[in-house]
Short mmCIF file of C-alpha atoms and ligand atoms in Angstrom, two decimals:
data_model
loop_
_atom_site.label_atom_id
_atom_site.label_comp_id
_atom_site.label_asym_id
_atom_site.label_seq_id
_atom_site.Cartn_x
_atom_site.Cartn_y
_atom_site.Cartn_z
CA UNK A 1 81.43 79.25 59.30
CA UNK A 2 85.16 79.30 59.15
CA UNK A 3 85.00 82.19 56.78
CA UNK A 4 82.76 84.07 59.14
CA UNK A 5 85.16 83.39 61.92
CA UNK A 6 87.99 84.95 60.01
CA UNK A 7 86.03 87.85 58.68
CA UNK A 8 87.14 91.13 60.09
CA UNK A 9 84.50 93.82 60.02
CA UNK A 10 85.24 97.49 60.37
CA UNK A 11 83.71 97.24 63.85
CA UNK A 12 86.27 94.59 64.73
CA UNK A 13 88.98 96.85 63.43
CA UNK A 14 87.69 99.65 65.60
CA UNK A 15 87.65 97.33 68.57
CA UNK A 16 91.20 96.30 67.79
CA UNK A 17 92.22 99.92 67.62
CA UNK A 18 90.49 100.62 70.96
CA UNK A 19 92.29 97.66 72.47
CA UNK A 20 95.60 98.96 71.15
CA UNK A 21 94.86 102.37 72.60
CA UNK A 22 93.99 100.80 75.98
CA UNK A 23 97.23 98.85 75.88
CA UNK A 24 99.18 102.02 75.14
CA UNK A 25 97.43 103.79 78.01
CA UNK A 26 98.32 100.95 80.38
CA UNK A 27 101.92 101.09 79.23
CA UNK A 28 102.03 104.82 79.81
CA UNK A 29 100.56 104.37 83.29
CA UNK A 30 103.18 101.74 83.99
CA UNK A 31 105.92 104.09 82.97
CA UNK A 32 104.52 106.89 85.08
CA UNK A 33 104.06 104.67 88.11
CA UNK A 34 107.65 103.66 87.76
CA UNK A 35 108.46 107.26 88.39
CA UNK A 36 111.08 107.65 85.65
CA UNK A 37 111.38 110.05 82.76
CA UNK A 38 107.74 111.04 82.24
CA UNK A 39 107.52 113.51 85.15
CA UNK A 40 110.39 115.84 84.49
CA UNK A 41 110.02 115.77 80.72
CA UNK A 42 106.99 118.06 80.89
CA UNK A 43 108.47 120.44 83.45
CA UNK A 44 110.38 123.62 82.87
CA UNK A 45 113.94 122.89 81.75
CA UNK A 46 116.65 124.03 84.12
CA UNK A 47 119.39 123.77 81.47
CA UNK A 48 119.42 124.21 77.70
CA UNK A 49 121.54 122.87 74.84
CA UNK A 50 124.58 125.10 74.50
CA UNK A 51 124.76 126.07 78.20
CA UNK A 52 128.33 125.62 79.43
CA UNK A 53 128.89 124.85 83.12
CA UNK A 54 132.23 125.39 84.85
CA UNK A 55 133.65 126.56 81.53
CA UNK A 56 133.78 122.96 80.41
CA UNK A 57 130.57 120.90 80.51
CA UNK A 58 128.44 121.71 77.47
CA UNK A 59 124.77 120.72 77.77
CA UNK A 60 123.37 118.68 74.85
CA UNK A 61 119.84 117.94 75.98
CA UNK A 62 117.51 116.40 78.56
CA UNK A 63 117.80 112.62 78.94
CA UNK A 64 115.74 111.86 82.01
CA UNK A 65 114.02 113.03 85.10
CA UNK A 66 112.81 111.67 88.35
CA UNK A 67 110.77 113.07 91.16
CA UNK A 68 112.84 116.21 91.64
CA UNK A 69 115.84 116.22 89.39
CA UNK A 70 116.44 116.61 85.68
CA UNK A 71 119.24 114.69 84.00
CA UNK A 72 121.06 116.17 81.02
CA UNK A 73 123.55 114.77 78.57
CA UNK A 74 126.65 116.95 78.36
CA UNK A 75 130.05 116.87 76.71
CA UNK A 76 133.17 117.62 78.71
CA UNK A 77 134.97 119.99 76.33
CA UNK A 78 138.28 119.28 78.08
CA UNK A 79 138.30 115.48 77.90
CA UNK A 80 135.84 115.31 74.95
CA UNK A 81 133.93 112.68 76.91
CA UNK A 82 130.19 112.43 77.44
CA UNK A 83 128.85 112.94 80.93
CA UNK A 84 125.56 113.37 82.77
CA UNK A 85 124.43 116.37 84.78
CA UNK A 86 121.86 115.84 87.52
CA UNK A 87 120.30 119.13 88.56
CA UNK A 88 117.71 119.88 91.24
CA UNK A 89 115.86 123.17 91.58
CA UNK A 90 117.32 125.55 94.19
CA UNK A 91 113.91 125.49 95.86
CA UNK A 92 114.10 121.77 96.68
CA UNK A 93 115.70 120.44 99.85
CA UNK A 94 119.47 120.85 99.39
CA UNK A 95 120.13 118.10 101.94
CA UNK A 96 119.10 115.47 99.40
CA UNK A 97 121.65 116.64 96.84
CA UNK A 98 124.33 116.94 99.56
CA UNK A 99 123.68 113.41 100.78
CA UNK A 100 123.70 112.06 97.24
CA UNK A 101 127.03 113.70 96.44
CA UNK A 102 128.43 112.52 99.80
CA UNK A 103 127.56 108.92 98.89
CA UNK A 104 128.96 109.28 95.37
CA UNK A 105 132.19 110.67 96.82
CA UNK A 106 132.55 107.87 99.36
CA UNK A 107 131.81 105.26 96.69
CA UNK A 108 133.95 106.92 94.05
CA UNK A 109 135.84 104.38 91.96
CA UNK A 110 133.75 101.47 93.24
CA UNK A 111 132.39 99.03 90.65
CA UNK A 112 128.83 99.79 89.60
CA UNK A 113 128.73 103.36 90.91
CA UNK A 114 128.73 106.21 88.35
CA UNK A 115 131.79 108.32 89.00
CA UNK A 116 131.17 111.82 90.36
CA UNK A 117 133.21 114.43 88.46
CA UNK A 118 132.10 117.81 89.83
CA UNK A 119 129.46 119.63 91.84
CA UNK A 120 128.18 123.15 91.44
CA UNK A 121 125.37 125.66 91.42
CA UNK A 122 123.63 127.09 88.35
CA UNK A 123 121.07 129.93 88.49
CA UNK A 124 118.17 127.46 88.63
CA UNK A 125 119.62 124.62 90.65
CA UNK A 126 122.35 122.63 92.32
CA UNK A 127 123.97 120.00 90.16
CA UNK A 128 126.27 117.01 90.08
CA UNK A 129 128.35 116.14 87.03
CA UNK A 130 128.85 112.40 86.76
CA UNK A 131 129.74 109.52 84.52
CA UNK A 132 127.13 108.91 81.84
CA UNK A 133 125.43 105.54 82.05
CA UNK A 134 123.19 103.78 79.52
CA UNK A 135 119.56 102.62 79.54
CA UNK A 136 117.85 101.40 82.70
CA UNK A 137 116.66 97.82 83.24
CA UNK A 138 113.01 98.84 83.36
CA UNK A 139 113.16 100.22 79.81
CA UNK A 140 115.39 97.40 78.59
CA UNK A 141 112.95 94.76 79.89
CA UNK A 142 109.99 96.42 78.19
CA UNK A 143 111.82 96.39 74.90
CA UNK A 144 112.52 92.66 74.94
CA UNK A 145 110.19 90.50 72.81
CA UNK A 146 108.36 88.91 75.77
CA UNK A 147 108.97 91.80 78.17
CA UNK A 148 111.02 89.59 80.48
CA UNK A 149 114.74 89.33 81.13
CA UNK A 150 115.84 85.72 80.58
CA UNK A 151 117.45 83.64 83.32
CA UNK A 152 120.61 83.63 81.17
CA UNK A 153 120.94 87.38 81.71
CA UNK A 154 118.96 88.30 84.81
CA UNK A 155 121.01 86.74 87.61
CA UNK A 156 124.33 87.86 86.15
CA UNK A 157 122.96 91.40 86.01
CA UNK A 158 121.45 91.28 89.50
CA UNK A 159 124.62 89.81 90.96
CA UNK A 160 126.37 93.00 89.88
CA UNK A 161 123.65 95.11 91.53
CA UNK A 162 123.99 93.02 94.71
CA UNK A 163 127.76 93.57 94.75
CA UNK A 164 127.35 97.33 94.37
CA UNK A 165 124.64 97.39 97.04
CA UNK A 166 126.97 95.53 99.40
CA UNK A 167 129.64 98.19 98.79
CA UNK A 168 127.17 100.97 99.61
CA UNK A 169 126.02 99.16 102.76
CA UNK A 170 129.62 98.48 103.71
CA UNK A 171 130.32 102.21 103.48
CA UNK A 172 127.38 102.77 105.82
CA UNK A 173 124.75 103.91 103.33
CA UNK A 174 121.35 102.46 102.41
CA UNK A 175 119.96 103.11 98.95
CA UNK A 176 116.26 103.07 99.91
CA UNK A 177 114.92 103.35 96.35
CA UNK A 178 116.23 100.29 94.57
CA UNK A 179 114.11 99.47 91.51
CA UNK A 180 114.58 98.51 87.84
CA UNK A 181 114.74 102.13 86.66
CA UNK A 182 117.61 102.79 89.07
CA UNK A 183 119.74 99.99 87.59
CA UNK A 184 121.41 101.09 84.35
CA UNK A 185 123.74 99.41 81.91
CA UNK A 186 127.02 101.07 81.05
CA UNK A 187 127.02 103.65 78.28
CA UNK A 188 129.82 101.85 76.48
CA UNK A 189 129.83 98.36 78.03
CA UNK A 190 126.19 97.23 78.25
CA UNK A 191 127.13 94.13 80.25
CA UNK A 192 128.10 96.31 83.22
CA UNK A 193 125.29 97.33 85.57
CA UNK A 194 125.34 100.58 87.54
CA UNK A 195 123.26 101.49 90.56
CA UNK A 196 122.10 105.09 90.31
CA UNK A 197 120.09 107.63 92.27
CA UNK A 198 121.31 107.82 95.82
CA UNK A 199 118.90 110.72 96.39
CA UNK A 200 117.02 108.87 99.14
CA UNK A 201 120.08 107.42 100.83
CA UNK A 202 120.51 107.24 104.58
CA UNK A 203 123.61 106.70 106.64
CA UNK A 204 122.60 103.71 108.74
CA UNK A 205 125.92 102.96 110.40
CA UNK A 206 127.31 105.42 112.94
CA UNK A 207 130.97 106.45 113.20
CA UNK A 208 131.79 103.27 115.10
CA UNK A 209 130.16 101.20 112.35
CA UNK A 210 127.25 100.31 114.61
CA UNK A 211 123.72 100.19 113.23
CA UNK A 212 122.02 103.41 114.32
CA UNK A 213 119.01 103.12 116.57
CA UNK A 214 115.82 103.00 114.50
CA UNK A 215 113.78 106.18 114.69
CA UNK A 216 110.05 106.02 115.18
CA UNK A 217 107.44 107.66 112.97
CA UNK A 218 109.67 108.32 109.98
CA UNK A 219 108.33 109.47 106.59
CA UNK A 220 107.71 106.88 103.91
CA UNK A 221 110.69 106.34 101.59
CA UNK A 222 110.96 104.57 98.26
CA UNK A 223 108.62 103.70 95.41
CA UNK A 224 105.28 102.08 96.26
CA UNK A 225 105.72 99.04 94.02
CA UNK A 226 109.16 98.03 95.30
CA UNK A 227 109.12 99.13 98.93
CA UNK A 228 109.18 96.57 101.73
CA UNK A 229 106.31 96.10 104.17
CA UNK A 230 108.46 97.90 106.77
CA UNK A 231 108.56 100.95 104.51
CA UNK A 232 104.76 100.80 104.14
CA UNK A 233 104.57 100.72 107.93
CA UNK A 234 106.77 103.84 108.05
CA UNK A 235 109.41 102.02 110.03
CA UNK A 236 113.00 103.17 109.90
CA UNK A 237 114.71 101.09 107.22
CA UNK A 238 117.73 98.81 107.41
CA UNK A 239 119.92 96.95 104.95
CA UNK A 240 117.31 94.15 104.88
CA UNK A 241 114.76 96.51 103.32
CA UNK A 242 117.09 97.35 100.41
CA UNK A 243 117.32 93.60 99.85
CA UNK A 244 113.52 93.26 99.77
CA UNK A 245 113.43 95.93 97.04
CA UNK A 246 116.26 94.03 95.32
CA UNK A 247 114.16 90.85 95.40
CA UNK A 248 111.01 92.56 94.07
CA UNK A 249 113.13 94.10 91.32
CA UNK A 250 114.53 90.69 90.35
CA UNK A 251 111.05 89.09 90.36
CA UNK A 252 109.61 91.85 88.19
CA UNK A 253 112.44 91.76 85.67
CA UNK A 254 112.24 87.96 85.32
CA UNK A 255 108.45 87.50 85.49
CA UNK A 256 107.54 90.63 83.55
CA UNK A 257 105.44 91.93 86.45
CA UNK A 258 104.82 91.68 90.20
CA UNK A 259 101.55 90.32 91.63
CA UNK A 260 100.63 93.94 92.58
CA UNK A 261 101.73 95.65 89.37
CA UNK A 262 98.18 96.62 88.41
CA UNK A 263 97.08 97.38 91.99
CA UNK A 264 96.52 101.03 92.80
CA UNK A 265 95.72 101.31 96.47
CA UNK A 266 98.57 101.04 98.96
CA UNK A 267 96.38 98.94 101.30
CA UNK A 268 95.75 96.38 98.58
CA UNK A 269 99.44 96.34 97.65
CA UNK A 270 100.27 95.63 101.31
CA UNK A 271 97.82 92.70 101.37
CA UNK A 272 99.39 91.23 98.23
CA UNK A 273 102.93 91.71 99.58
CA UNK A 274 101.87 89.88 102.76
CA UNK A 275 100.33 87.06 100.74
CA UNK A 276 103.21 86.67 98.28
CA UNK A 277 106.35 85.66 100.15
CA UNK A 278 109.02 83.03 99.60
CA UNK A 279 107.87 80.15 97.27
CA UNK A 280 104.67 81.92 96.32
CA UNK A 281 106.53 85.09 95.34
CA UNK A 282 109.11 83.00 93.47
CA UNK A 283 106.58 80.70 91.77
CA UNK A 284 107.87 81.58 88.28
CA UNK A 285 111.53 81.70 89.34
CA UNK A 286 111.68 78.88 91.91
CA UNK A 287 115.48 79.03 92.03
CA UNK A 288 115.14 82.38 93.81
CA UNK A 289 113.20 80.87 96.74
CA UNK A 290 116.28 80.29 98.92
CA UNK A 291 117.34 83.90 98.47
CA UNK A 292 113.81 85.10 99.24
CA UNK A 293 113.76 83.02 102.44
CA UNK A 294 117.14 84.35 103.49
CA UNK A 295 116.08 87.97 102.94
CA UNK A 296 112.83 87.32 104.79
CA UNK A 297 114.85 86.04 107.78
CA UNK A 298 116.70 89.35 108.22
CA UNK A 299 115.63 92.32 110.33
CA UNK A 300 116.65 95.93 110.88
CA UNK A 301 119.75 95.05 112.89
CA UNK A 302 120.97 92.20 110.68
CA UNK A 303 124.22 92.57 108.82
CA UNK A 304 123.40 90.59 105.67
CA UNK A 305 125.77 87.85 104.62
CA UNK A 306 126.53 89.19 101.14
CA UNK A 307 128.72 86.26 100.12
CA UNK A 308 125.76 84.01 100.77
CA UNK A 309 123.55 86.31 98.68
CA UNK A 310 126.08 86.28 95.81
CA UNK A 311 126.30 82.50 95.79
CA UNK A 312 122.51 82.08 95.99
CA UNK A 313 122.25 84.33 92.93
CA UNK A 314 124.99 82.41 91.13
CA UNK A 315 123.09 79.19 91.80
CA UNK A 316 120.16 80.66 89.84
CA UNK A 317 122.21 80.79 86.63
CA UNK A 318 121.44 78.03 84.10
CA UNK A 319 124.09 75.32 84.48
CA UNK A 320 125.19 75.58 80.84
CA UNK A 321 125.71 79.37 80.97
CA UNK A 322 128.98 80.53 79.46
CA UNK A 323 130.65 83.55 81.03
CA UNK A 324 131.04 85.35 77.69
CA UNK A 325 127.42 84.87 76.65
CA UNK A 326 125.60 87.96 75.36
CA UNK A 327 123.11 89.77 77.54
CA UNK A 328 119.49 89.82 76.23
CA UNK A 329 119.72 93.45 75.11
CA UNK A 330 122.78 92.73 72.99
CA UNK A 331 120.74 90.29 70.90
CA UNK A 332 117.51 92.18 70.24
P1 ADP B 401 115.62 111.20 90.62
O1 ADP B 401 116.54 111.25 91.80
O2 ADP B 401 114.93 112.51 90.42
O3 ADP B 401 114.67 110.02 90.66
P2 ADP B 401 117.45 109.71 88.92
O4 ADP B 401 118.82 109.89 89.43
O5 ADP B 401 116.74 108.44 89.30
O6 ADP B 401 116.53 110.99 89.31
O7 ADP B 401 117.45 109.79 87.33
C1 ADP B 401 116.27 109.65 86.56
C2 ADP B 401 116.57 108.94 85.24
O8 ADP B 401 117.60 109.66 84.52
C3 ADP B 401 117.11 107.53 85.41
O9 ADP B 401 116.10 106.53 85.41
C4 ADP B 401 118.05 107.35 84.21
O10 ADP B 401 117.33 106.83 83.10
C5 ADP B 401 118.54 108.77 83.93
N1 ADP B 401 119.87 108.95 84.52
C6 ADP B 401 120.18 109.24 85.80
N2 ADP B 401 121.51 109.31 86.02
C7 ADP B 401 122.08 109.08 84.82
C8 ADP B 401 123.45 109.01 84.36
N3 ADP B 401 124.50 109.18 85.17
N4 ADP B 401 123.64 108.74 83.05
C9 ADP B 401 122.60 108.54 82.22
N5 ADP B 401 121.30 108.58 82.59
C10 ADP B 401 121.03 108.85 83.87
#
């Protein structure tokens, strides 16, 4: 009997292969849903290796793409340093690119924000030249042996994201599309985390640093999986909603998935987001519950207490964590 149990027939092998294929398909879907590279990779290229912009930035090749933009690796022939070029087709709404460069200029030199180096216009699109960053946390998580970021790495990484987010909010800007694929490690120092893609940003403080009045009937912003219930309800978003996306991002990176990862319909995702709050959402990372409750207590007008958020994240670190410990992706 035992022998039979172990026997592998060619049918079994076929089944195995099918299963593998299914798994691959699921993975691919996951990647696509995440909105990252897949999209732009198939589209017409706006730049080509060898193109030189501003008599200095020499294009090497495509490295990524999102909903609208294509991201290219380039070499600055003057400084001999690598950089990234984000280019959007001339046909797309120029306001997005203008807002993104405005945010990058205001946040220039701030920790965790890729430095903007230049802006310009090529025949096929408007572009921003910026500091090159490394891989994003969505890809890095998937490449770890159990597809989860360990508690020894996760909260140190997310604390950096929280600090950068607080700087953006402090300068009056919301991110509105925070998710694992928008958090990247440094190109050289992979223990530094950068927040990228301010393409959906909104200035939420007015000139007097007051929270602007919420508008009614606004368009939906963000990525289905990570957006807050307010975003689903098409409400105008505040700093609290960036923090909800921050929390969902942290849960996904630590758990390996969110309760609605495999859910397609927005209505079903909403139901799951309503059902999974606080302890239930943090069931696998109970130390995050206090942070979840704090974020849940905020509304559109709240000015979040970032110091409280930082210390709640620090409390999630294992007690025996050493400051110089490697990050997961430095080990595997
Ligand atoms: P979109 O606004 O179209 O979503 P993103 O700015 O999110 O585009 O960029 C898409 C992907 O390109 C990111 O997930 C990241 O992997 C890569 N990328 C973006 N900016 C940089 C950068 N400065 N350096 C290296 N890679 C980048």
